[in-house]
PDB file of C-alpha atoms and ligand atoms in Angstrom:
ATOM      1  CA  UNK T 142      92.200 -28.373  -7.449  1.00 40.00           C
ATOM      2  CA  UNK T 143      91.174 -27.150  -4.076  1.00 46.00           C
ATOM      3  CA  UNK T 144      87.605 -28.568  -4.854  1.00 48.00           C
ATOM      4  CA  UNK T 145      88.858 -32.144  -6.131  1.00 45.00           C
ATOM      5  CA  UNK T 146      90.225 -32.370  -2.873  1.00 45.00           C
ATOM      6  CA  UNK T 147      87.558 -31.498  -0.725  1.00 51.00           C
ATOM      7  CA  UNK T 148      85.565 -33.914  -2.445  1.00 44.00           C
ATOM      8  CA  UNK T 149      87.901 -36.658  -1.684  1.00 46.00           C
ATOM      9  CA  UNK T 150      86.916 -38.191   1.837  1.00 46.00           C
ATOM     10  CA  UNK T 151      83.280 -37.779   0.559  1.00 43.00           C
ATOM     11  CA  UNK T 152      84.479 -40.204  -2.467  1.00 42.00           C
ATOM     12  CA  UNK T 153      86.066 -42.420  -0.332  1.00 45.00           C
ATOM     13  CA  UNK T 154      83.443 -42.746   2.482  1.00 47.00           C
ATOM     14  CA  UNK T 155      80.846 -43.273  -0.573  1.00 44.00           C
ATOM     15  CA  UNK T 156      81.731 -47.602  -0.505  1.00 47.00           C
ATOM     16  CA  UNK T 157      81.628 -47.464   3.288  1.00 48.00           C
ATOM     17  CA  UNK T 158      78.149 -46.133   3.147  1.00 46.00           C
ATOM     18  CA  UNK T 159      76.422 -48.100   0.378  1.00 45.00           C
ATOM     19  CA  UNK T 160      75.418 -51.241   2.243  1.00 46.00           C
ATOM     20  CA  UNK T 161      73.725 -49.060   4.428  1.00 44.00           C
ATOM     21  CA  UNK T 162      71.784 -47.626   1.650  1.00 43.00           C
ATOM     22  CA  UNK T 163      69.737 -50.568   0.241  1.00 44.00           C
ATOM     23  CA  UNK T 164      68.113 -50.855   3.513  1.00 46.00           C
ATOM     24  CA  UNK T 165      67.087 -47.344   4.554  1.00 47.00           C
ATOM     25  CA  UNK T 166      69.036 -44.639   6.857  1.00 52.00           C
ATOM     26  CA  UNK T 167      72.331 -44.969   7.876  1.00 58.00           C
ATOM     27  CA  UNK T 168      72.406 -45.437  11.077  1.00 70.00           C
ATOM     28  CA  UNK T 169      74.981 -43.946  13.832  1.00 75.00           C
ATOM     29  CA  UNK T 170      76.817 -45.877  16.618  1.00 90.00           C
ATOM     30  CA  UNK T 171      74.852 -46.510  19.138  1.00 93.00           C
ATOM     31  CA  UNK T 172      73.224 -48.874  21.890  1.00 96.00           C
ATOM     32  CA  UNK T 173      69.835 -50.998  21.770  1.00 97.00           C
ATOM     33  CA  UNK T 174      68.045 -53.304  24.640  1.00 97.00           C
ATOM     34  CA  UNK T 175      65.430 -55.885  24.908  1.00 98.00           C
ATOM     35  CA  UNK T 176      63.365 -56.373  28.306  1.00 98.00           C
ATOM     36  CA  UNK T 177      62.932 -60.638  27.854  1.00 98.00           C
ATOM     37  CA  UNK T 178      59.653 -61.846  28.876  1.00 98.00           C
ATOM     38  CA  UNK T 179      57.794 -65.265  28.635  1.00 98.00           C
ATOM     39  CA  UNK T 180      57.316 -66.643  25.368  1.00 98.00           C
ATOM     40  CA  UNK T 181      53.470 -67.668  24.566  1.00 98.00           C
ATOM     41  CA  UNK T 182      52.443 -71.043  25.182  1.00 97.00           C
ATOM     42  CA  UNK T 183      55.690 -72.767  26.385  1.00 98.00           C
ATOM     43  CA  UNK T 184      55.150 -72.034  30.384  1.00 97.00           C
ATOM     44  CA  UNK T 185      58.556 -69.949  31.080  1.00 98.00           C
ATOM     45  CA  UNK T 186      58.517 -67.752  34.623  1.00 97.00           C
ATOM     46  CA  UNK T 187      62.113 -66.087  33.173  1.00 98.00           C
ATOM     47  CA  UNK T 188      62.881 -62.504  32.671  1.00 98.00           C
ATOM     48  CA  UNK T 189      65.641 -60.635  31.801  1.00 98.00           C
ATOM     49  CA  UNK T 190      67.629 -57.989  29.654  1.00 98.00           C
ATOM     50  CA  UNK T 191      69.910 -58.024  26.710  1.00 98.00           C
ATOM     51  CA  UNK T 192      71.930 -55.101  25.879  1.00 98.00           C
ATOM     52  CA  UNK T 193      73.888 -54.629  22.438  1.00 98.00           C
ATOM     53  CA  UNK T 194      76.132 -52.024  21.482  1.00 97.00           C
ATOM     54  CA  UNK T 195      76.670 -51.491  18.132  1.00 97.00           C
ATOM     55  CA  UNK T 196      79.990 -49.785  16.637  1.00 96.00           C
ATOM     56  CA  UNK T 197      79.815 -50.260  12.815  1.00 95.00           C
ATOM     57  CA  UNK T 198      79.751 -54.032  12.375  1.00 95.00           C
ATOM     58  CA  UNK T 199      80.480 -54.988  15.628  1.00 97.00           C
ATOM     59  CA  UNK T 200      78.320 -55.749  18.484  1.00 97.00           C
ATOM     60  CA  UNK T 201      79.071 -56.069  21.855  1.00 98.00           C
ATOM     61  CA  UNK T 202      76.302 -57.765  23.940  1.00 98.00           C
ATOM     62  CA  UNK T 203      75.402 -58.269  27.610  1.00 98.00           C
ATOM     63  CA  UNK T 204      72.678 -60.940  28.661  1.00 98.00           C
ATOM     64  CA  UNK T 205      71.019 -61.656  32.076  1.00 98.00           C
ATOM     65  CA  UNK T 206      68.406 -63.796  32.452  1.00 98.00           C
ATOM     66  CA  UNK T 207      66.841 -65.303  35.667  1.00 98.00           C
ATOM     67  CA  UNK T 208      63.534 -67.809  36.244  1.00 98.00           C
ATOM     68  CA  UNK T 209      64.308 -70.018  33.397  1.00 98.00           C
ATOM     69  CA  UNK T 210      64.579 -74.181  33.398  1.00 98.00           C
ATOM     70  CA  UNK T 211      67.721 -76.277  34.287  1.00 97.00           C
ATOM     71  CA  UNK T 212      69.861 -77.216  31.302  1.00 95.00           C
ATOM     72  CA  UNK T 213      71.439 -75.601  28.565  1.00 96.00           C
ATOM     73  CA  UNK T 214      70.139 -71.970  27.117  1.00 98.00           C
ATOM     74  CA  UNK T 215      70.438 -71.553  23.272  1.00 98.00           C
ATOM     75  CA  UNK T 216      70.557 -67.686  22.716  1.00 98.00           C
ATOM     76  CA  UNK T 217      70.301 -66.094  19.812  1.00 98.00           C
ATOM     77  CA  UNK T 218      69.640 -62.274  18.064  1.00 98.00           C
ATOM     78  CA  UNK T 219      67.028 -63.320  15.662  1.00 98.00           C
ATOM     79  CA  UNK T 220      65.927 -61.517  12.156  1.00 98.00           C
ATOM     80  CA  UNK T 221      64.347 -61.365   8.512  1.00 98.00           C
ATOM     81  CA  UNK T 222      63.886 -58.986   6.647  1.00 97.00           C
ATOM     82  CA  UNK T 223      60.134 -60.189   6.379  1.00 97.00           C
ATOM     83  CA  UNK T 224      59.083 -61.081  10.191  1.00 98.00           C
ATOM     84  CA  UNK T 225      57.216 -58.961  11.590  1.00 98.00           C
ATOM     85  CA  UNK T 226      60.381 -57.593  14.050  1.00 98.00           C
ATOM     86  CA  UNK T 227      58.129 -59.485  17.147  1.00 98.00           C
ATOM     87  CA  UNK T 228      58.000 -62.009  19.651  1.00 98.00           C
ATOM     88  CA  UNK T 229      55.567 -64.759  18.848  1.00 98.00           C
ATOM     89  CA  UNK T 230      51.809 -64.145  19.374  1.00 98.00           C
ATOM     90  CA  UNK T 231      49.623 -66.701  20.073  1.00 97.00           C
ATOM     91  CA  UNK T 232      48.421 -67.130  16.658  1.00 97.00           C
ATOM     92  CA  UNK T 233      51.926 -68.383  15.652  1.00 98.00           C
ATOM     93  CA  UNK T 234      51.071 -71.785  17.153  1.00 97.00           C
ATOM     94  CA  UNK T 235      49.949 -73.310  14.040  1.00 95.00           C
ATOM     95  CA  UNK T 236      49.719 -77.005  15.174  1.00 95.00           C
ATOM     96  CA  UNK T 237      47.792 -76.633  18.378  1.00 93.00           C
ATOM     97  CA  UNK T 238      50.024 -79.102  19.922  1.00 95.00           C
ATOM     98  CA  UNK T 239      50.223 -77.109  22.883  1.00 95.00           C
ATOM     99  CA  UNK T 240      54.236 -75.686  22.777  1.00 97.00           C
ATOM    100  CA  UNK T 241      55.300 -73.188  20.430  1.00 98.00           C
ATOM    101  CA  UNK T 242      58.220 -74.182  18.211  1.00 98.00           C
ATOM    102  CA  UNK T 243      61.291 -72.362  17.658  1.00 98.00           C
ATOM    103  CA  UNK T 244      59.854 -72.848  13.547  1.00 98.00           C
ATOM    104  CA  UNK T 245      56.504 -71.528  14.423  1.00 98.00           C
ATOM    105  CA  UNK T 246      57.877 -68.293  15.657  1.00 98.00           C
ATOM    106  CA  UNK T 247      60.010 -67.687  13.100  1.00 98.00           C
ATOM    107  CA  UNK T 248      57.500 -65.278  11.230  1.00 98.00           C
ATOM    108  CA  UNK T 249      57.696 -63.030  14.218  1.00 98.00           C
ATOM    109  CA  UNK T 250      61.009 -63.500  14.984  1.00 98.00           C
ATOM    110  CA  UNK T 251      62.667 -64.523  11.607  1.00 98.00           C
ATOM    111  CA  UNK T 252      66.127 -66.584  11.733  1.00 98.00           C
ATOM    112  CA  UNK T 253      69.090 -67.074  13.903  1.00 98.00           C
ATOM    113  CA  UNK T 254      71.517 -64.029  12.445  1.00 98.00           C
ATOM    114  CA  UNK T 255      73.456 -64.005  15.442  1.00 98.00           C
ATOM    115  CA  UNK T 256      74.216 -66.754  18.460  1.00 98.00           C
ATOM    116  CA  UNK T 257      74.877 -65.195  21.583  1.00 98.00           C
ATOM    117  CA  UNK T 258      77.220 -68.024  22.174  1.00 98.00           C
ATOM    118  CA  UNK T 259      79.915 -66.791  25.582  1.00 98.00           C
ATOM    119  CA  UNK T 260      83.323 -68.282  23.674  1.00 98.00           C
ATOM    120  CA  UNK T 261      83.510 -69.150  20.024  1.00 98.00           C
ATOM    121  CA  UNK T 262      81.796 -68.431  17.218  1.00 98.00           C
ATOM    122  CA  UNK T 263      78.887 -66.821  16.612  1.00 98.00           C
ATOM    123  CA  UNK T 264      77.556 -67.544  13.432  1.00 98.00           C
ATOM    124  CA  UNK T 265      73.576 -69.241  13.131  1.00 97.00           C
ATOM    125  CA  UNK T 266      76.068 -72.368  13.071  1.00 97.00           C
ATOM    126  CA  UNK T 267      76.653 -72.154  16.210  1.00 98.00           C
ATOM    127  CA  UNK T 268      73.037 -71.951  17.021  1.00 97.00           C
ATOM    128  CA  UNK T 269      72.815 -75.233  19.005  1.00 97.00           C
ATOM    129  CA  UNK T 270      75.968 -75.051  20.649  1.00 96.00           C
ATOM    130  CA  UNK T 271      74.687 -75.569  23.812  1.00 93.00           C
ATOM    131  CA  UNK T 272      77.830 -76.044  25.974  1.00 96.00           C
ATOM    132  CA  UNK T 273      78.656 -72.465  24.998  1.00 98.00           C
ATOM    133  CA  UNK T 274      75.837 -70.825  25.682  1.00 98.00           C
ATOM    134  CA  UNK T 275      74.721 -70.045  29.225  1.00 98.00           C
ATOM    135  CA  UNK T 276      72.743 -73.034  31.866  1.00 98.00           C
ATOM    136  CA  UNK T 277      70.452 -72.885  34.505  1.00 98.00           C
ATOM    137  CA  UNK T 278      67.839 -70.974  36.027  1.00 98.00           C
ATOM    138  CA  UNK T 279      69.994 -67.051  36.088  1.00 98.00           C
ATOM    139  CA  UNK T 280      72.126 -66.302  33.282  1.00 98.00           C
ATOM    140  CA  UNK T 281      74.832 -63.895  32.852  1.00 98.00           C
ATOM    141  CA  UNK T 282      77.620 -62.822  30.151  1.00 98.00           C
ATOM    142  CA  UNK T 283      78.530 -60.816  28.290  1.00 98.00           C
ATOM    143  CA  UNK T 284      80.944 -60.155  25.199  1.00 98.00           C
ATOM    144  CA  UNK T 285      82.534 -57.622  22.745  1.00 98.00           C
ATOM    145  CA  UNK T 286      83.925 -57.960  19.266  1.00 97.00           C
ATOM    146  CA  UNK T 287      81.093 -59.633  17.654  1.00 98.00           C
ATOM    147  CA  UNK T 288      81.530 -59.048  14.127  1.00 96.00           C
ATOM    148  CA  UNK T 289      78.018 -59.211  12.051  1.00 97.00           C
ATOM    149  CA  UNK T 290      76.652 -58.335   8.588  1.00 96.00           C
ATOM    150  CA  UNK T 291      75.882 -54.743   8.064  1.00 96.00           C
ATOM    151  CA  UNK T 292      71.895 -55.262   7.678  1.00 96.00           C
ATOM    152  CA  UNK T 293      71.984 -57.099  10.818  1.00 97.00           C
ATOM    153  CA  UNK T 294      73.614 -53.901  12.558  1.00 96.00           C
ATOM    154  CA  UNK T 295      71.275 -51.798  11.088  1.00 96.00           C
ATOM    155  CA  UNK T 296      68.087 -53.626  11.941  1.00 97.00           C
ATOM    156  CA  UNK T 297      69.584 -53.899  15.623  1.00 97.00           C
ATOM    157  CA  UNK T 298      68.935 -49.995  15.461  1.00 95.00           C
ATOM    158  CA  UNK T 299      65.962 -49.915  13.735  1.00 95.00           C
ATOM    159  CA  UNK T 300      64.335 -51.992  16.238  1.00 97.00           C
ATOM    160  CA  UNK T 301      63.558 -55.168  14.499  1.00 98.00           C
ATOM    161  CA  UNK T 302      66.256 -57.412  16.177  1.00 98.00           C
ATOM    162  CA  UNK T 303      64.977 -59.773  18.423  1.00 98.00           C
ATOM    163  CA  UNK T 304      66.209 -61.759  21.371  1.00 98.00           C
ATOM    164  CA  UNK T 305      65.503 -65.253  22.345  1.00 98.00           C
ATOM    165  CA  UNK T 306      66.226 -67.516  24.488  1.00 98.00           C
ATOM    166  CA  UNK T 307      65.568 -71.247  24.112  1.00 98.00           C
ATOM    167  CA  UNK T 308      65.049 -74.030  26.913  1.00 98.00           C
ATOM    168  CA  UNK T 309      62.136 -74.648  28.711  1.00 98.00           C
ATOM    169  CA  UNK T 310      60.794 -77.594  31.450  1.00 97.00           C
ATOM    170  CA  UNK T 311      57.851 -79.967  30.492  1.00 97.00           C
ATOM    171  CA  UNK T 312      55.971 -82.275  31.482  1.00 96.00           C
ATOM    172  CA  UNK T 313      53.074 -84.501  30.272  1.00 94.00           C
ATOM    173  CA  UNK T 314      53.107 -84.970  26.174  1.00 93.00           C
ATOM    174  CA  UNK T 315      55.356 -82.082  25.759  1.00 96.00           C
ATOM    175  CA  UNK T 316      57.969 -83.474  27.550  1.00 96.00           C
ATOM    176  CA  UNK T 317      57.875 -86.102  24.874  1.00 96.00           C
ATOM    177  CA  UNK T 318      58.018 -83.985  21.670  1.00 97.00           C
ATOM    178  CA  UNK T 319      61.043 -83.729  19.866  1.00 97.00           C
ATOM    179  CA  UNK T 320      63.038 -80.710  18.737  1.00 97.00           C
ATOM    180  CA  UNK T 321      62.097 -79.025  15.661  1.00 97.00           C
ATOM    181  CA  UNK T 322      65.574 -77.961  15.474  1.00 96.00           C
ATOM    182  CA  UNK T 323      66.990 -81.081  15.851  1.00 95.00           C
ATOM    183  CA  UNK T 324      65.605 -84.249  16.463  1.00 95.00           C
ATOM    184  CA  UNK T 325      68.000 -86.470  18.487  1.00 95.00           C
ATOM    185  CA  UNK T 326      66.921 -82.805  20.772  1.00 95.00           C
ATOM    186  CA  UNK T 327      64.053 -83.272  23.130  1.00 96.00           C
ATOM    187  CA  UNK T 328      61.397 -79.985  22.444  1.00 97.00           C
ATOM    188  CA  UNK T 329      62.089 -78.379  25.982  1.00 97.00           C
ATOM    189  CA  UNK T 330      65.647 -78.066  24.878  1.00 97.00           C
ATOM    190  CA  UNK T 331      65.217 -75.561  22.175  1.00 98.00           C
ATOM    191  CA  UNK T 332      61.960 -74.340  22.283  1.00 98.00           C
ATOM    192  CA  UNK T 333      61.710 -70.410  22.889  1.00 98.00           C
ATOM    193  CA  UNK T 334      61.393 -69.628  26.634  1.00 98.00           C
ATOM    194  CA  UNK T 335      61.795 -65.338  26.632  1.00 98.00           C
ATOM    195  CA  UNK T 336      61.924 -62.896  24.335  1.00 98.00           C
ATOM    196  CA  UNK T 337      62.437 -59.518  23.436  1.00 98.00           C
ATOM    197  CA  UNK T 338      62.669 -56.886  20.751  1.00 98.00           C
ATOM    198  CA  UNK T 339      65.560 -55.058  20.442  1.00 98.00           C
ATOM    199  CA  UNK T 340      65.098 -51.000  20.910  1.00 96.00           C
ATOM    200  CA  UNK T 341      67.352 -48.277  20.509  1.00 92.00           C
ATOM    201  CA  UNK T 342      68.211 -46.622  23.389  1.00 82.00           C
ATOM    202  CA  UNK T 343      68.607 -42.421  23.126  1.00 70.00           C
ATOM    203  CA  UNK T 344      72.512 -42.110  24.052  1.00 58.00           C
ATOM    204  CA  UNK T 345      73.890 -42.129  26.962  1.00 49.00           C
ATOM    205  CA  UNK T 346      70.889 -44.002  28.456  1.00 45.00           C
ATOM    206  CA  UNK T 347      68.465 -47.113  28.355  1.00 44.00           C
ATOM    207  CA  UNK T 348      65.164 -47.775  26.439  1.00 42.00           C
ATOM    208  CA  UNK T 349      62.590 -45.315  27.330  1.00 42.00           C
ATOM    209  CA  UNK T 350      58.231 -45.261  26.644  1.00 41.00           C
ATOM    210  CA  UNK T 351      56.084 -47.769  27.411  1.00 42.00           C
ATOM    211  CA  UNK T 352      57.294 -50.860  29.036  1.00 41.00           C
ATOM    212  CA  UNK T 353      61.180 -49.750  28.238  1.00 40.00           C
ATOM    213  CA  UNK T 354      64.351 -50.313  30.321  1.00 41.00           C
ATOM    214  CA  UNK T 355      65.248 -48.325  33.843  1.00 42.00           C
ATOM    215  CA  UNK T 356      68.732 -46.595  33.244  1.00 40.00           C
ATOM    216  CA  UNK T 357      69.875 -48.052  36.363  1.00 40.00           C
ATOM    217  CA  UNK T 358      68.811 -51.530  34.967  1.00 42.00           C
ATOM    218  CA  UNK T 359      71.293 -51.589  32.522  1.00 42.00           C
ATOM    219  CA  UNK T 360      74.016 -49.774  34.587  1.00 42.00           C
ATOM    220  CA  UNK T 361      73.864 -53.007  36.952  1.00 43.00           C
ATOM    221  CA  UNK T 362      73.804 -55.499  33.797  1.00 46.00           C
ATOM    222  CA  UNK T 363      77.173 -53.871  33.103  1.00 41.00           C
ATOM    223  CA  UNK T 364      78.690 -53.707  36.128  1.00 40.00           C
ATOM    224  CA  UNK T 365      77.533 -57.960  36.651  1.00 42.00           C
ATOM    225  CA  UNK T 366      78.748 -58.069  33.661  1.00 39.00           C
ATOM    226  CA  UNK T 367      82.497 -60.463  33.237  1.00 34.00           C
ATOM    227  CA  UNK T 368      80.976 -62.267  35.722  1.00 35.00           C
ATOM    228  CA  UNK T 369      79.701 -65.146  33.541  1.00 34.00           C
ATOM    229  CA  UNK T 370      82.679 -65.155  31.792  1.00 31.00           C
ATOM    230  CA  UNK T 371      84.048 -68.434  33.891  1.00 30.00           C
ATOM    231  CA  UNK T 372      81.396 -70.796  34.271  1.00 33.00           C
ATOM    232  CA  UNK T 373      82.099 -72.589  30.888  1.00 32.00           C
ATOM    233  CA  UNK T 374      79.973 -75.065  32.093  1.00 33.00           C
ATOM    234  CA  UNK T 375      79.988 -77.575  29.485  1.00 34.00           C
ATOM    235  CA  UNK T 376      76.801 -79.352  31.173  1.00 31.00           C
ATOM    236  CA  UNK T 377      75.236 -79.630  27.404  1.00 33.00           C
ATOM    237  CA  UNK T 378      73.541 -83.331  28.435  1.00 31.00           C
ATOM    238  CA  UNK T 379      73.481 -83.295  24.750  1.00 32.00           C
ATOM    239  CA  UNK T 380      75.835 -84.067  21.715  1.00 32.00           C
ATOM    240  CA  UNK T 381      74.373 -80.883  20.067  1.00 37.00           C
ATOM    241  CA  UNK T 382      77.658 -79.100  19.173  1.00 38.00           C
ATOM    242  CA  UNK T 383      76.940 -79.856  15.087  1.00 36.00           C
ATOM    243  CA  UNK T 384      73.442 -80.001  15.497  1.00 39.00           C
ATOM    244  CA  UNK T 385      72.087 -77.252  12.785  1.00 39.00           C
ATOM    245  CA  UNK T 386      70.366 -74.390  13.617  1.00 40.00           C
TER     246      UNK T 386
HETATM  247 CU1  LIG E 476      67.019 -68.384  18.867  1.00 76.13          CU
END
C-alpha cells in the first residue's frame, strides 16, 4: 500500500517523459544563445545575438541584430535531425552561382522549425512573413510563450538549433536571382545573411569557451529587450505573407 503509492508520481511523470526519450537525455529547463555572424558567400557585415529560454515546450526568445541590409528580416530557429547542427560552410554552395541559398544551407542548418516572427504565429508557415519579422539594418525583439515540439526543445539544449537570419543587399547578377523560397521573391530577400548555433548556457549565465557569449552581453539584450515590441513596421515591399517557407 505504502509502496503503490510512492510509486505513483513516478507512474504518472512516466508519459511526460517519453518524448524525451526517443531522442536521448532529458533535458532540464534551461537557457541557450547563438553569437550571429556572416553567412558564407552572401556579403553580410551583421552581427548579433539570439537568446532562448526554454521551460518545457516553451521558448521564450530575444534577438538583436545590427549591420544587416534595408528591408524585411525573415528569422527563423532552424533544425533536422540530420544537418549537421551548423551554419553553412563554403562547400554548401553547390551551384557556384556566387550567393548561397537558403536550400543550399539546409544540410547545415536543416529546416525552418521555428519563425522568430515578433506577433503571430510561429509555425515554419509563417516563415516568409516578412511584415512580422523585424526590418532594417539593427534589429531588436523579443518574445515569450512560444510553444514548440518537444524534439525541437531538446535539440535547442543539445546545441544543434540554429539561428538565421535572412535578407541581404546585392548587386550585379545577384541582384537579379530569384528566391529559392519563393519566386515572385527577389534572392536578397531571403537568402541567409547571419547565423548562429544555438549553445547551452551553464545557469545563471551566458555561453562560455571558445568564441561564446559575455554575461554582460546578454544581460543588455534583456534589458533592450520590449523595445522592438512597437515598430510593427509592416514595410514588407512584398506580398509574401502566404508565400511558403
Ligand atoms: Cu531561416
Amino acid at each position: 500500500m505504502r509502496r503503490s503509492m510512492r510509486l505513483a508520481p513516478l507512474v504518472l511523470a512516466l508519459p511526460l517523459a517519453l518524448p524525451f526519450i526517443g531522442v536521448g537525455t532529458a533535458y532540464a529547463d534551461g537557457s541557450a544563445s547563438a553569437n550571429l555572424t556572416p553567412v558564407v558567400v552572401n556579403g553580410s557585415t551583421g552581427s548579433g545575438t539570439a537568446m532562448v529560454t526554454v521551460t518545457g515546450n516553451t521558448i521564450e526568445f530575444t534577438l538583436a541584430a545590427s549591420g544587416l541590409a534595408a528591408g524585411p528580416h525573415a528569422a527563423h530557429i532552424h533544425f533536422g535531425a540530420s544537418a549537421r547542427h551548423e551554419c553553412p560552410a563554403l562547400s554548401d554552395e553547390k551551384d557556384s552561382d556566387g550567393r548561397l541559398s537558403t536550400t543550399e544551407g539546409a544540410p547545415a542548418y536543416g529546416a525552418v522549425v521555428v519563425s522568430l516572427t515578433k506577433t503571430g504565429d510561429t509555425s515554419p508557415t509563417s516563415g516568409l512573413a516578412v511584415d512580422r519579422f523585424g526590418s532594417g539594418p539593427s534589429i531588436q525583439y523579443m518574445r515569450g510563450g512560444v510553444t514548440v515540439a518537444p524534439e525541437i526543445a531538446t535539440a535547442i539544449q543539445k546545441g544543434q538549433a540554429v539561428v538565421v537570419v535572412h535578407g541581404v543587399s546585392y548587386t550585379g547578377a545577384r541582384a537579379q536571382a530569384k528566391s529559392d523560397l519563393n519566386p515572385a521573391l527577389p534572392a536578397s530577400a531571403t537568402d541567409p545573411a547571419i547565423c548562429g548555433v544555438l549553445s547551452a548556457s551553464p545557469s545563471g549565465g551566458a555561453a562560455t569557451g571558445a568564441g561564446g557569449t559575455a554575461p554582460t552581453q546578454n544581460e543588455g539584450l534583456l534589458a533592450l529587450g520590449g523595445v522592438g515590441l512597437l515598430a510593427a513596421a509592416g514595410t514588407g515591399a512584398f506580398a509574401a505573407r502566404r508565400a511558403r517557407s
